[in-house]
CSV table of C-alpha atoms in Angstrom, one decimal:
chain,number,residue,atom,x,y,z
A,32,UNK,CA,20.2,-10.6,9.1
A,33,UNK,CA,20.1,-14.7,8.1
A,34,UNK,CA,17.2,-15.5,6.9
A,35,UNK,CA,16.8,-18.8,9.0
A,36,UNK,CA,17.5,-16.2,12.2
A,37,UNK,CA,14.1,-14.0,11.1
A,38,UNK,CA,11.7,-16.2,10.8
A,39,UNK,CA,12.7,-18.6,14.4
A,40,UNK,CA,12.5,-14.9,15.9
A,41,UNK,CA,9.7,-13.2,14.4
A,42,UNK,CA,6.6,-12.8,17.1
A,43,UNK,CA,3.3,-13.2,14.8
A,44,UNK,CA,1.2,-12.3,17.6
A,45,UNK,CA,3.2,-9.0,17.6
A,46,UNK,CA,2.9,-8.6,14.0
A,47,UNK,CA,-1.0,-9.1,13.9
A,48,UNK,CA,-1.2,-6.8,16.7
A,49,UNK,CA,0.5,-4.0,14.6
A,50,UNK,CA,-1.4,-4.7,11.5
A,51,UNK,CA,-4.3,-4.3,13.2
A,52,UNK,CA,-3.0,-0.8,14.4
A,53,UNK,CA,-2.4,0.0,11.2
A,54,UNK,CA,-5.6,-1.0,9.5
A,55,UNK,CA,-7.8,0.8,12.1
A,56,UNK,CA,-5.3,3.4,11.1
A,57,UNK,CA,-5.9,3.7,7.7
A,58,UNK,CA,-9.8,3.2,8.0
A,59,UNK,CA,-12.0,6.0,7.6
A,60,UNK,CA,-14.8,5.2,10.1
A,61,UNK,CA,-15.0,2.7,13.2
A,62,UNK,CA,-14.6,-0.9,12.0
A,63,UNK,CA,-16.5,-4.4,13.0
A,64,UNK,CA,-14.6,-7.2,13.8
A,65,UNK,CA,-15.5,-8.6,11.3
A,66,UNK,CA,-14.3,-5.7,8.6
A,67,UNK,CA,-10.6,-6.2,10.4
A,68,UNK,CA,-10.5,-9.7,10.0
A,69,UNK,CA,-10.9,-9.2,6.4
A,70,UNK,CA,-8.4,-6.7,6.3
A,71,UNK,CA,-5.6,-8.5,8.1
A,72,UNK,CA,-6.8,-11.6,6.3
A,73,UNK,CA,-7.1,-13.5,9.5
A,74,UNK,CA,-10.1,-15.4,11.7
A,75,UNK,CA,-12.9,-13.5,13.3
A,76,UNK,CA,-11.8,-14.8,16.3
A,77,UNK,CA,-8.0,-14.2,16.1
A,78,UNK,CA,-9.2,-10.6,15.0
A,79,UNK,CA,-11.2,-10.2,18.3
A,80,UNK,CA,-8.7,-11.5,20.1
A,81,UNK,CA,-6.1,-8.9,19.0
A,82,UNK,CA,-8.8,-6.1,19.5
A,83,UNK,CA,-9.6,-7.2,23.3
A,84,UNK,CA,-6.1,-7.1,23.7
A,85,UNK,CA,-5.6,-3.7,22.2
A,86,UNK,CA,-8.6,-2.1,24.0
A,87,UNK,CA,-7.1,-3.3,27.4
A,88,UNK,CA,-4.0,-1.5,26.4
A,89,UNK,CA,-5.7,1.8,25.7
A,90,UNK,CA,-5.3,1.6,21.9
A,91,UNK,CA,-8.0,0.7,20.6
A,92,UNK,CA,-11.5,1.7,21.8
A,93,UNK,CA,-15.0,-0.2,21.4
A,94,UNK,CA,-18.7,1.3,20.8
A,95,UNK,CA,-21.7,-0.5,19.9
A,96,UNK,CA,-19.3,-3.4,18.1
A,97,UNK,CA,-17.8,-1.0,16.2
A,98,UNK,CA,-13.7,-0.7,16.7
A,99,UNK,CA,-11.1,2.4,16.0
A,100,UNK,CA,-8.0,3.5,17.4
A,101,UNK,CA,-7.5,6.0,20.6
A,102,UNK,CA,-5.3,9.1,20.6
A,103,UNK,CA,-2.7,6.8,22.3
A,104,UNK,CA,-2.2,5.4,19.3
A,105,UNK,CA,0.1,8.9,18.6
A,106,UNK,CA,2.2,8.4,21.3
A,107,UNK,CA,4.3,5.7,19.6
A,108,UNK,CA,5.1,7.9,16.8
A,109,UNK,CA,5.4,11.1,19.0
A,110,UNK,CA,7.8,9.7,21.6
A,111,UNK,CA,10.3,8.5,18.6
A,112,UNK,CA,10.4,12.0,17.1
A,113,UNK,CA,10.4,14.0,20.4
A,114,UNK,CA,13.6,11.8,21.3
A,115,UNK,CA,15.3,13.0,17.5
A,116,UNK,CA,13.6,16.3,17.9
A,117,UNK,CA,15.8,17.1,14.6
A,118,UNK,CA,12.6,17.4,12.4
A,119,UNK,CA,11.7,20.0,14.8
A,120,UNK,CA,14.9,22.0,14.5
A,121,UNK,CA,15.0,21.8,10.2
A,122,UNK,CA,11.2,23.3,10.2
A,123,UNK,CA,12.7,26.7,11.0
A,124,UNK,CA,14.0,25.6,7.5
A,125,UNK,CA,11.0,24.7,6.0
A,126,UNK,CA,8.9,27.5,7.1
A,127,UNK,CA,11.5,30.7,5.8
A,128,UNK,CA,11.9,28.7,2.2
A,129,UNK,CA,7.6,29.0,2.8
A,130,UNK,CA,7.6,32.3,3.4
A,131,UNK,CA,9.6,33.1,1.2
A,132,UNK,CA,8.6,31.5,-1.9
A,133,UNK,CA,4.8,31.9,-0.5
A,134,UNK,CA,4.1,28.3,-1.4
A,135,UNK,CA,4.1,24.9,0.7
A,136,UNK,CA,6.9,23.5,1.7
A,137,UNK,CA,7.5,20.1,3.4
A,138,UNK,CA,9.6,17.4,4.3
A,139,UNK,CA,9.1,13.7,4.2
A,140,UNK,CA,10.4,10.1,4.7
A,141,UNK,CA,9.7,6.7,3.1
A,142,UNK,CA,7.2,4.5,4.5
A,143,UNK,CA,6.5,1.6,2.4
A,144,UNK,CA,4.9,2.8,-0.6
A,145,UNK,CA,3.8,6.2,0.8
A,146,UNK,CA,5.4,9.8,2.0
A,147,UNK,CA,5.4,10.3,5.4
A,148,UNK,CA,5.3,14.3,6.2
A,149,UNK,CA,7.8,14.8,9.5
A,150,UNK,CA,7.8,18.8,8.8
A,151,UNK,CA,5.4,20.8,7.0
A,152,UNK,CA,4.2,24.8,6.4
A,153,UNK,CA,0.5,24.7,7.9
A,154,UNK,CA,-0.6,27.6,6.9
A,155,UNK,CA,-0.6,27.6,2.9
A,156,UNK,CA,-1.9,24.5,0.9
A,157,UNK,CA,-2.9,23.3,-2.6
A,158,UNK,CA,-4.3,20.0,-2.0
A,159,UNK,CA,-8.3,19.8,-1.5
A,160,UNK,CA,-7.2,18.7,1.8
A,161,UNK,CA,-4.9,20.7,4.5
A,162,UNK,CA,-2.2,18.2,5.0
A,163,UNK,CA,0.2,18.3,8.2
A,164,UNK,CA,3.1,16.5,10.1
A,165,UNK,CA,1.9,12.9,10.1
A,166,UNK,CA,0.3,12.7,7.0
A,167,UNK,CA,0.5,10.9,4.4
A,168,UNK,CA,0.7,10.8,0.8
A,169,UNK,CA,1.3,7.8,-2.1
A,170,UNK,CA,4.8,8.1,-2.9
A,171,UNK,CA,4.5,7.5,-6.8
A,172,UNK,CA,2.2,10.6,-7.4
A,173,UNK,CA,4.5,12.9,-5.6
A,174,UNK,CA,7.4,14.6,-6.3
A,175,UNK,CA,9.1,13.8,-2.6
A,176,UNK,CA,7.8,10.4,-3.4
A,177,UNK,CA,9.5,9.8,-6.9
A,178,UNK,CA,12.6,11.2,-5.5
A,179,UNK,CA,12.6,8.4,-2.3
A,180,UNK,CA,11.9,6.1,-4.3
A,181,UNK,CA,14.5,6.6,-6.8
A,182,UNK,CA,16.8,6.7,-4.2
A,183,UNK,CA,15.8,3.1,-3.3
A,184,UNK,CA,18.7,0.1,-4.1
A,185,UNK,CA,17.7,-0.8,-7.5
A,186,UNK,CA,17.1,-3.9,-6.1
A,187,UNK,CA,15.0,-3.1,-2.9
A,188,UNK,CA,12.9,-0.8,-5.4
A,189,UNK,CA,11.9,-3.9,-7.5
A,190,UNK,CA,11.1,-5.5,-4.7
A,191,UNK,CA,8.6,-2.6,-3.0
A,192,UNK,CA,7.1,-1.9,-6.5
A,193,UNK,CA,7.1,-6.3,-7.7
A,194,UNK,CA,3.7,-6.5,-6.5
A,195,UNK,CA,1.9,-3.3,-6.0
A,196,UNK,CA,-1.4,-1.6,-7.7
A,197,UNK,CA,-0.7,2.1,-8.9
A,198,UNK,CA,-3.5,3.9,-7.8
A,199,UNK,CA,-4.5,6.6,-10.1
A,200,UNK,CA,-4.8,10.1,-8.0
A,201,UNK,CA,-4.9,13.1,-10.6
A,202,UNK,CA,-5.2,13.1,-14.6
A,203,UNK,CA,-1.5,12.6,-15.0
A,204,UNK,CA,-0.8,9.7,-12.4
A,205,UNK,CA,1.4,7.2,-13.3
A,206,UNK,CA,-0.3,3.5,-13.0
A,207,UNK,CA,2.4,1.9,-14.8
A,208,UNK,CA,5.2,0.4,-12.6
A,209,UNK,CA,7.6,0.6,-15.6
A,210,UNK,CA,7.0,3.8,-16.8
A,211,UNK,CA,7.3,4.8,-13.0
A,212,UNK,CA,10.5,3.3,-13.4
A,213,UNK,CA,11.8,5.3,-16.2
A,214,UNK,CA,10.3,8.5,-14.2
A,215,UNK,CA,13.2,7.0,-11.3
A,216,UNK,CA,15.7,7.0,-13.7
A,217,UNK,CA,15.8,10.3,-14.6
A,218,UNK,CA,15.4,11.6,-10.7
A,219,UNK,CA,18.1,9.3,-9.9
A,220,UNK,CA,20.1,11.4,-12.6
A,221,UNK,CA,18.7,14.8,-11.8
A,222,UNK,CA,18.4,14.8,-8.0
A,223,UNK,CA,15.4,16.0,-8.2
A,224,UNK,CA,11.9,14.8,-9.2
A,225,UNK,CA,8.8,16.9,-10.3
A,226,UNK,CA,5.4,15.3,-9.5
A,227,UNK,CA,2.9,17.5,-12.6
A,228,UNK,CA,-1.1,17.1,-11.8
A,229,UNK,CA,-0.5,13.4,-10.4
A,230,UNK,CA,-2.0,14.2,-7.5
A,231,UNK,CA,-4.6,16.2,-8.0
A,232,UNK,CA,-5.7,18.4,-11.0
A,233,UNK,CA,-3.5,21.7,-11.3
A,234,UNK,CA,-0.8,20.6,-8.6
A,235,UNK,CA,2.4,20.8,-8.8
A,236,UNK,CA,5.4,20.1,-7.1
A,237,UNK,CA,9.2,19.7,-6.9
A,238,UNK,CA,11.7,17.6,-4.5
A,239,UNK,CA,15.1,17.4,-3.6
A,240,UNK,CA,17.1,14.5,-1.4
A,241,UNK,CA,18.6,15.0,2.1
A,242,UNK,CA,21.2,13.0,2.8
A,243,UNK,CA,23.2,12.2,6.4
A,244,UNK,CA,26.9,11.9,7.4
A,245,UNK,CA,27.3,8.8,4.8
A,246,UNK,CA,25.6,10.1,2.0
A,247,UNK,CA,22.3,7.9,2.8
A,248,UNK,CA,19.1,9.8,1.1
A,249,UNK,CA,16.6,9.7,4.6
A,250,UNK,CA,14.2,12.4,3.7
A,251,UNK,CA,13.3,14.7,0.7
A,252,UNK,CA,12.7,18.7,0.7
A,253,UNK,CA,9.6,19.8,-1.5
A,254,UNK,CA,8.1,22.8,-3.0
A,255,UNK,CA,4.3,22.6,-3.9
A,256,UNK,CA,2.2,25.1,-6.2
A,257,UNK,CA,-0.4,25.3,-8.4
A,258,UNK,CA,-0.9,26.2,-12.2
A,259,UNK,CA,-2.7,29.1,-11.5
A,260,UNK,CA,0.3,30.9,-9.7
A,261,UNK,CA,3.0,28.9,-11.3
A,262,UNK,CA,3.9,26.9,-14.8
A,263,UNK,CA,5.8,23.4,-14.5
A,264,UNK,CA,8.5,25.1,-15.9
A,265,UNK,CA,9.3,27.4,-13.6
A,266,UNK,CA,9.4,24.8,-10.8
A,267,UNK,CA,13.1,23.9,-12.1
A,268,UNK,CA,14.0,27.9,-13.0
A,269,UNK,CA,12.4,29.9,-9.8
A,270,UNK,CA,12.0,27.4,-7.1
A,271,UNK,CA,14.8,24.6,-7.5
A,272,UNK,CA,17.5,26.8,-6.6
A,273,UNK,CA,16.3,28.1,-4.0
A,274,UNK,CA,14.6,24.8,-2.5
A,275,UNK,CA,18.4,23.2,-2.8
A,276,UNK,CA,19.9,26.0,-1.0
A,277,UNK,CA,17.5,25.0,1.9
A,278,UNK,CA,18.1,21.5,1.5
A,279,UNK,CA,21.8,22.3,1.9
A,280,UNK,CA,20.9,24.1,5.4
A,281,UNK,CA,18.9,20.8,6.4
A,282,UNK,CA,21.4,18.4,5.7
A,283,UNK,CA,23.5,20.6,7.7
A,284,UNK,CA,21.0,20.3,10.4
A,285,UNK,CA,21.1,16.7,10.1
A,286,UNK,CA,25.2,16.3,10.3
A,287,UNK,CA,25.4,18.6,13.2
A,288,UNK,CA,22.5,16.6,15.3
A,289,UNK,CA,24.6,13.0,14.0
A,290,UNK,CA,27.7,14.6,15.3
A,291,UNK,CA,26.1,15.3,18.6
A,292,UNK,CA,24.3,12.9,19.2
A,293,UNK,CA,26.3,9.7,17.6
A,294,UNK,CA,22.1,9.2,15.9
A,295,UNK,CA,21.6,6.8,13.0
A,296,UNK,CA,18.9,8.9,10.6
């Protein structure tokens, strides 16, 4: 879209109002007023503004000056992937490659500069926290992640990754944008990326891409262990054949549903 076209039609009030959805989002406890302002980098009083706004809309609920989101918050996100439901339909994927392998399987999507998990296994885990459809994960110390990213337009990649703080996770995260480049590189060449006590000490994990009709990488498939059942190697001899073989069977998923339903993924 022209450039000049975006910014005559781009609704700040809109935008703040999302931000702040999104910072109450990502906040671990009930924020002040004051805490969001300084998060969306805005006035106290435009910040209260947007919150009175939110809280008469149902989103956002107030105790004792202290701000957080409501469960209707979920709806926006809920309604979009009840009306694909095709996340739904791969999980029957996701669950037998679990089962079978008797490790975590997932799938995820690209938001910004984190993994979004759309299908998961929620009954195994390896993470000190049992992670489920929803959440979320920083994309450069994952092995669904690395392969998303990699999958980025070279030069919509420098763009996401021209400004941003590698946060270190595990032992073995990478904090350096150009070495996460050169861990792209080969993913990009591989189709597949591994993701080796990034994320938390002892993890590991492998991905593949899913691609659509056109050939568009929209997802990746992962496998997850942990050193104490599984070495590195063995993520590439034992579990990438199989976790392709699945990946095939999503993708098929995917086609079918774009077939059906004329759907951009």
């Amino acid at each position: 879209m022209d450039t000049d076209i975006q910014k005559r039609d781009f609704a700040q009030t809109l935008a703040r109002g999302l931000s702040c959805l999104e910072k109450l989002a990502e906040a671990d406890a009930p924020a002040t007023c004051t805490e969001v302002a300084r998060a969306m980098d805005v006035s106290r009083a435009a910040a209260r503004r947007i919150l009175l706004t939110l809280e008469s809309l149902g989103y956002v609920k107030e105790e004792r000056g202290l701000y957080a989101s409501t469960p209707k918050v979920l709806s926006l996100g809920r309604g979009v992937l009840r009306r694909t439901n095709i996340w739904s339909a791969a999980s029957t994927v996701v669950i037998a490659l679990a089962d079978q392998l008797n490790e975590p399987c997932s799938i995820s999507v690209l938001e910004g500069l984190d993994i979004l998990f759309v299908s998961r296994d929620a009954t195994r885990r390896i993470y000190t926290s049992r992670l489920g459809v929803g959440d979320r994960l920083p994309a450069h110390c994952s092995a669904s992640g690395k392969m998303l990213l990699a999958s980025l337009p070279v030069s919509e990649l420098d763009n996401r990754l021209a400004t941003v703080v590698l946060r270190k996770q595990g032992p073995a995260s990478i904090t350096e944008v150009e070495i996460l480049k050169a861990h792209l590189s080969e993913a990009r060449r591989s189709d597949f990326a591994t993701a080796i006590d990034e994320m938390e000490n002892g993890t590991i994990s492998i991905a593949v891409p899913l691609r659509e009709r056109a050939g568009r990488v929209i997802a990746a498939m992962s496998v997850a262990s942990h050193r104490d059942r599984m070495s590195p190697e063995e993520l590439e001899t034992k579990i990438l054949p199989s976790l392709r073989d699945c990946a095939r069977k999503v993708e098929g998923i995917l086609r079918d549903y774009q077939e059906r339903n004329w759907a951009i993924l």
